[in-house]
XYZ file of C-alpha atoms in Angstrom:
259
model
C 98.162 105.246 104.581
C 97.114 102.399 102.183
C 97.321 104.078 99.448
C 99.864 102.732 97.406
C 98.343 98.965 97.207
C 95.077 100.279 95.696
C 97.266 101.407 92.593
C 96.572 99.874 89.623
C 99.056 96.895 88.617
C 100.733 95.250 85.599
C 100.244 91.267 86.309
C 103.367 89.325 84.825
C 104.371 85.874 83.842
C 107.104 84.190 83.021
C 106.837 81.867 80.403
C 109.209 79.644 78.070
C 111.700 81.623 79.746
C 110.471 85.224 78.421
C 108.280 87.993 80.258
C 104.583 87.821 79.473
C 101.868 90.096 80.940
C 98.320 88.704 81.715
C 95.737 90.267 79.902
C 91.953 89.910 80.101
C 89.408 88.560 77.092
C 86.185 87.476 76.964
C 84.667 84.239 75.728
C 81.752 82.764 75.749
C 80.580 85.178 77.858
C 83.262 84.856 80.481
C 86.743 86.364 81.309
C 89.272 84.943 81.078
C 93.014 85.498 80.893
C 95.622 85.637 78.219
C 99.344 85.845 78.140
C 100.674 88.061 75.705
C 103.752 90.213 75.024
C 104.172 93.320 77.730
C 102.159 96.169 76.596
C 105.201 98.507 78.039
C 109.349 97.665 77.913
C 109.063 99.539 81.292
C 107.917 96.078 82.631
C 111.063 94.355 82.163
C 113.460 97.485 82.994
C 112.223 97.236 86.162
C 112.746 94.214 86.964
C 116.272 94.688 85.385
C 116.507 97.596 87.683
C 116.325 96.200 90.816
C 118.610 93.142 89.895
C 115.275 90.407 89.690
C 115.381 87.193 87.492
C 111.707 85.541 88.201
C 112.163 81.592 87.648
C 109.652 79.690 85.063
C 106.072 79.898 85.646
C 106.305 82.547 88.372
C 103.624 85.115 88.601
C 103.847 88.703 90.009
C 102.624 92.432 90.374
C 104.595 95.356 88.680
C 103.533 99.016 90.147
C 103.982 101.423 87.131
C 101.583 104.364 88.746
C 103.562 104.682 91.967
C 106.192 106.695 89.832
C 104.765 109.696 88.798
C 102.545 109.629 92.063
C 106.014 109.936 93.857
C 106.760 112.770 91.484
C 103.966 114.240 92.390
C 104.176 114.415 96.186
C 107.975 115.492 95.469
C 107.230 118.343 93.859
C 104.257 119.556 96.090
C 107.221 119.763 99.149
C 109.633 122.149 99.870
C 110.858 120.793 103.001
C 109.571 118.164 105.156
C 108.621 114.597 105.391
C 106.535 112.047 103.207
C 105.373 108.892 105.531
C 103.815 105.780 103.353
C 102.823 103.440 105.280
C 100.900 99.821 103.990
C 101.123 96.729 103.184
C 104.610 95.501 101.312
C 108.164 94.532 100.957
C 111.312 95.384 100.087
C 112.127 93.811 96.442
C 114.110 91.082 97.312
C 111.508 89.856 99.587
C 108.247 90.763 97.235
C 110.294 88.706 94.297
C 111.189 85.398 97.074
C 110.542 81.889 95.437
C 107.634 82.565 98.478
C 105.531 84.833 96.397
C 105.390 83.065 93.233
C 101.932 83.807 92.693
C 102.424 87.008 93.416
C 100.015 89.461 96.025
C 97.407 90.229 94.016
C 94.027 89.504 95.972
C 90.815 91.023 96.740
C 88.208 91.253 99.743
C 85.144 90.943 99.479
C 82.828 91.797 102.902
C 85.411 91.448 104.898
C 86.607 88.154 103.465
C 89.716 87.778 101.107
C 89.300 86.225 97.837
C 91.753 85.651 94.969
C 89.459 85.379 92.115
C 89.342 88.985 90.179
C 86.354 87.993 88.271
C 83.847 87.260 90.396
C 82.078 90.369 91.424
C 83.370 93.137 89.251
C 82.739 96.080 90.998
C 81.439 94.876 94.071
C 85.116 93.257 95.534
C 88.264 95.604 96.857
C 90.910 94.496 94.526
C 94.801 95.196 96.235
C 98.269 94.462 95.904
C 101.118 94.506 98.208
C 103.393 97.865 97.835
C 107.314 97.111 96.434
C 108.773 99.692 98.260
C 112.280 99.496 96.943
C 111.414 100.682 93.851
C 108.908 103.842 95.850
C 111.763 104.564 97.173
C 114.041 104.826 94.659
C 111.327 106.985 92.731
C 111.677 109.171 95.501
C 115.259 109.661 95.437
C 115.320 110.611 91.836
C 112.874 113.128 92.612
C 115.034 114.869 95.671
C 113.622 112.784 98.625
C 115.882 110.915 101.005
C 114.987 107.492 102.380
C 115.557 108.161 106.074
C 114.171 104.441 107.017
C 111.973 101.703 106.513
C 110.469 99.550 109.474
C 107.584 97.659 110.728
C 104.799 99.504 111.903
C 105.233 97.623 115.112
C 108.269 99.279 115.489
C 107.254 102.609 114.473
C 105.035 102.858 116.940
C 106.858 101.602 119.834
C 109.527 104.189 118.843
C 106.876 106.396 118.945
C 105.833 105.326 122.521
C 102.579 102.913 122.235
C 103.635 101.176 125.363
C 103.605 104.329 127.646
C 99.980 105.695 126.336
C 99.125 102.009 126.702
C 100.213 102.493 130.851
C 98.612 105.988 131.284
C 95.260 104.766 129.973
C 94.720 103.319 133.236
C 95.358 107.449 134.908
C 92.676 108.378 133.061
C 89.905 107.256 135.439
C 87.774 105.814 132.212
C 85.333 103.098 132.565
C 85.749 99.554 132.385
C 84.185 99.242 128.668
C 86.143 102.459 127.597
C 89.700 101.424 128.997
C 89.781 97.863 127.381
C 88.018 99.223 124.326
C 90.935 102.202 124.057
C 93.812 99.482 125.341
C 92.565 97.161 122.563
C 92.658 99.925 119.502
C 96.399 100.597 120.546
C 97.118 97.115 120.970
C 96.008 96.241 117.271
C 97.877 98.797 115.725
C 101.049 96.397 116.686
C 100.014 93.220 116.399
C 102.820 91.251 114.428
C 100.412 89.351 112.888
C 98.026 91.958 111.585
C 98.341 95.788 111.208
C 101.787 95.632 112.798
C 103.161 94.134 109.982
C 102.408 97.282 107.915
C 105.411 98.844 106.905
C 106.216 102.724 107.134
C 108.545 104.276 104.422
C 110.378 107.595 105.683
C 111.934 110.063 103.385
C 112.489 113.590 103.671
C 113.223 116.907 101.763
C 115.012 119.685 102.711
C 115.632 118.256 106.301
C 119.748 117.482 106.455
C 119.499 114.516 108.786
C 117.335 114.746 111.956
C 116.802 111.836 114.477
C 113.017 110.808 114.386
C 111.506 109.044 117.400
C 109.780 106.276 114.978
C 113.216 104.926 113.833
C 115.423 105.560 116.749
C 113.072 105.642 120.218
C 113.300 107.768 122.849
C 110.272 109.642 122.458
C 109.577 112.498 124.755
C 105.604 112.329 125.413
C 105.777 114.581 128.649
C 102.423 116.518 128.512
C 101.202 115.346 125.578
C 97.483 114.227 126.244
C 96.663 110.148 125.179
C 95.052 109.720 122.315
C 91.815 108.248 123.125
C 89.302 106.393 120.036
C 86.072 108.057 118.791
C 83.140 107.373 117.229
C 84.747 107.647 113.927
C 87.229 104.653 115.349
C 86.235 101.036 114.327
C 84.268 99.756 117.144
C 87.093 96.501 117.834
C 85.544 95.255 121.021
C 82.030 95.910 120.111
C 82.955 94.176 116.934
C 84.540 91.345 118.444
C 82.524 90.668 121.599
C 79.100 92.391 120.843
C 77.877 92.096 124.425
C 81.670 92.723 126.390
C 80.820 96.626 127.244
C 77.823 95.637 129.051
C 79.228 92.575 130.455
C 82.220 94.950 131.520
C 79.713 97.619 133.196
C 77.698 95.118 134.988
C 80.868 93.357 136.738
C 82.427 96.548 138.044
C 81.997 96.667 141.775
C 81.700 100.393 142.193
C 78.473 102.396 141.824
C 78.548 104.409 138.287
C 80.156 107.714 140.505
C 83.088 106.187 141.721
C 85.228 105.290 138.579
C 88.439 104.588 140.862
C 89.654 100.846 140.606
């Protein structure tokens, strides 16, 4: 779960019609960037490999470390099933005339900035995942794509919307049902963390049907999954003073928790 898009990147350019990579200098005192020829002809055969021709001036993000990480997690299963889920899109939509700057971007309290040389070592520096080419790397290391969807989806398949409805069964407080309801709730939202995307493939499995991709979960006597105080704190966060607010309008005295 984000892991891939904390990978370190190869940043390209096209220029006069040729393949450059950015590189970094320094003068007078400050970084600054230079184009010069790719430090690896793995660059360009992968763009070649997925069929890409980037137009004049565009900029992107090449992922040369999710490879042998791939290999890696291959090797370590027998038989099972590797999820990746983050941030990303499949190549034809990472390499879109929309991205011609390309994903790279960094965060720096909470607040996204695209300027890698301002606060070296202080900022979160990402890029979105290419997941064509993870899961190609896969395959050539024995593990079959079963699917690749939204997390929105994913969890839906999974169920979200009935452990949404039983929250209200579980005879929680005001604070702690909407605080619960809104964790789930985030996970989906089309906008934000449901736009994550989760990569299946599988070793060693023939072909089984999976609830994420296909529905029809079965979630008879399964308990919900309620937050913690390892969870982020979302309401808190977002209205400091609503679990109060939410204690002090419920009409009941604190030993009858039935609405």
């Amino acid at each position: 779960n984000e892991l891939v898009d904390s990978f370190p990147v190869h940043q390209v350019v096209v220029q006069d019609g040729k393949l450059r990579e950015v590189c970094v200098t320094l003068r007078d005192a400050a970084l600054v960037e230079t184009l010069e020829e790719p430090s690896t002809p793995l660059l360009q055969q992968r763009l070649d490999s997925l069929g890409v021709s980037l137009s004049e001036g565009y900029r992107t993000e090449v992922n040369l470390a999710q490879e042998p990480w791939m290999a890696s997690v291959a090797s370590a299963l027998e038989r099972g099933f590797v999820l990746t889920i983050d941030y990303g899109y499949k190549a034809a939509d990472y390499y879109s005339p929309a991205r011609s700057r390309g994903t790279l971007t960094c965060y720096y309290r909470h607040t996204q900035t695209h300027n890698p040389y301002q606060r070296i070592g202080r900022q979160d520096m990402t890029a979105h995942v290419e997941f064509t080419s993870l899961a190609c790397a896969g395959a050539a290391h024995g593990l079959q794509t079963l699917g690749l969807v939204t997390q929105e989806q994913f969890l839906t398949d999974l169920g979200l919307g009935e452990w949404v409805s039983r929250l209200r069964e579980l005879r929680l407080r005001p604070s702690q049902l909407q605080a619960n309801r809104m964790g789930m709730l985030e996970l989906v939202q089309p906008e934000g963390f449901g736009r994550f995307k989760v990569l299946v493939q599988a070793k060693g499995v023939e072909a089984p049907r999976l609830w994420g991709l296909e529905g029809g979960a079965d979630l008879a006597g399964l308990p919900v999954p309620l937050r913690s105080e390892t969870h982020m704190p979302l309401l808190e966060g977002k209205y400091p003073h609503e679990a109060q607010q939410f204690e002090a309008w419920w009409p009941f005295d604190k030993g009858d928790k039935t609405p």
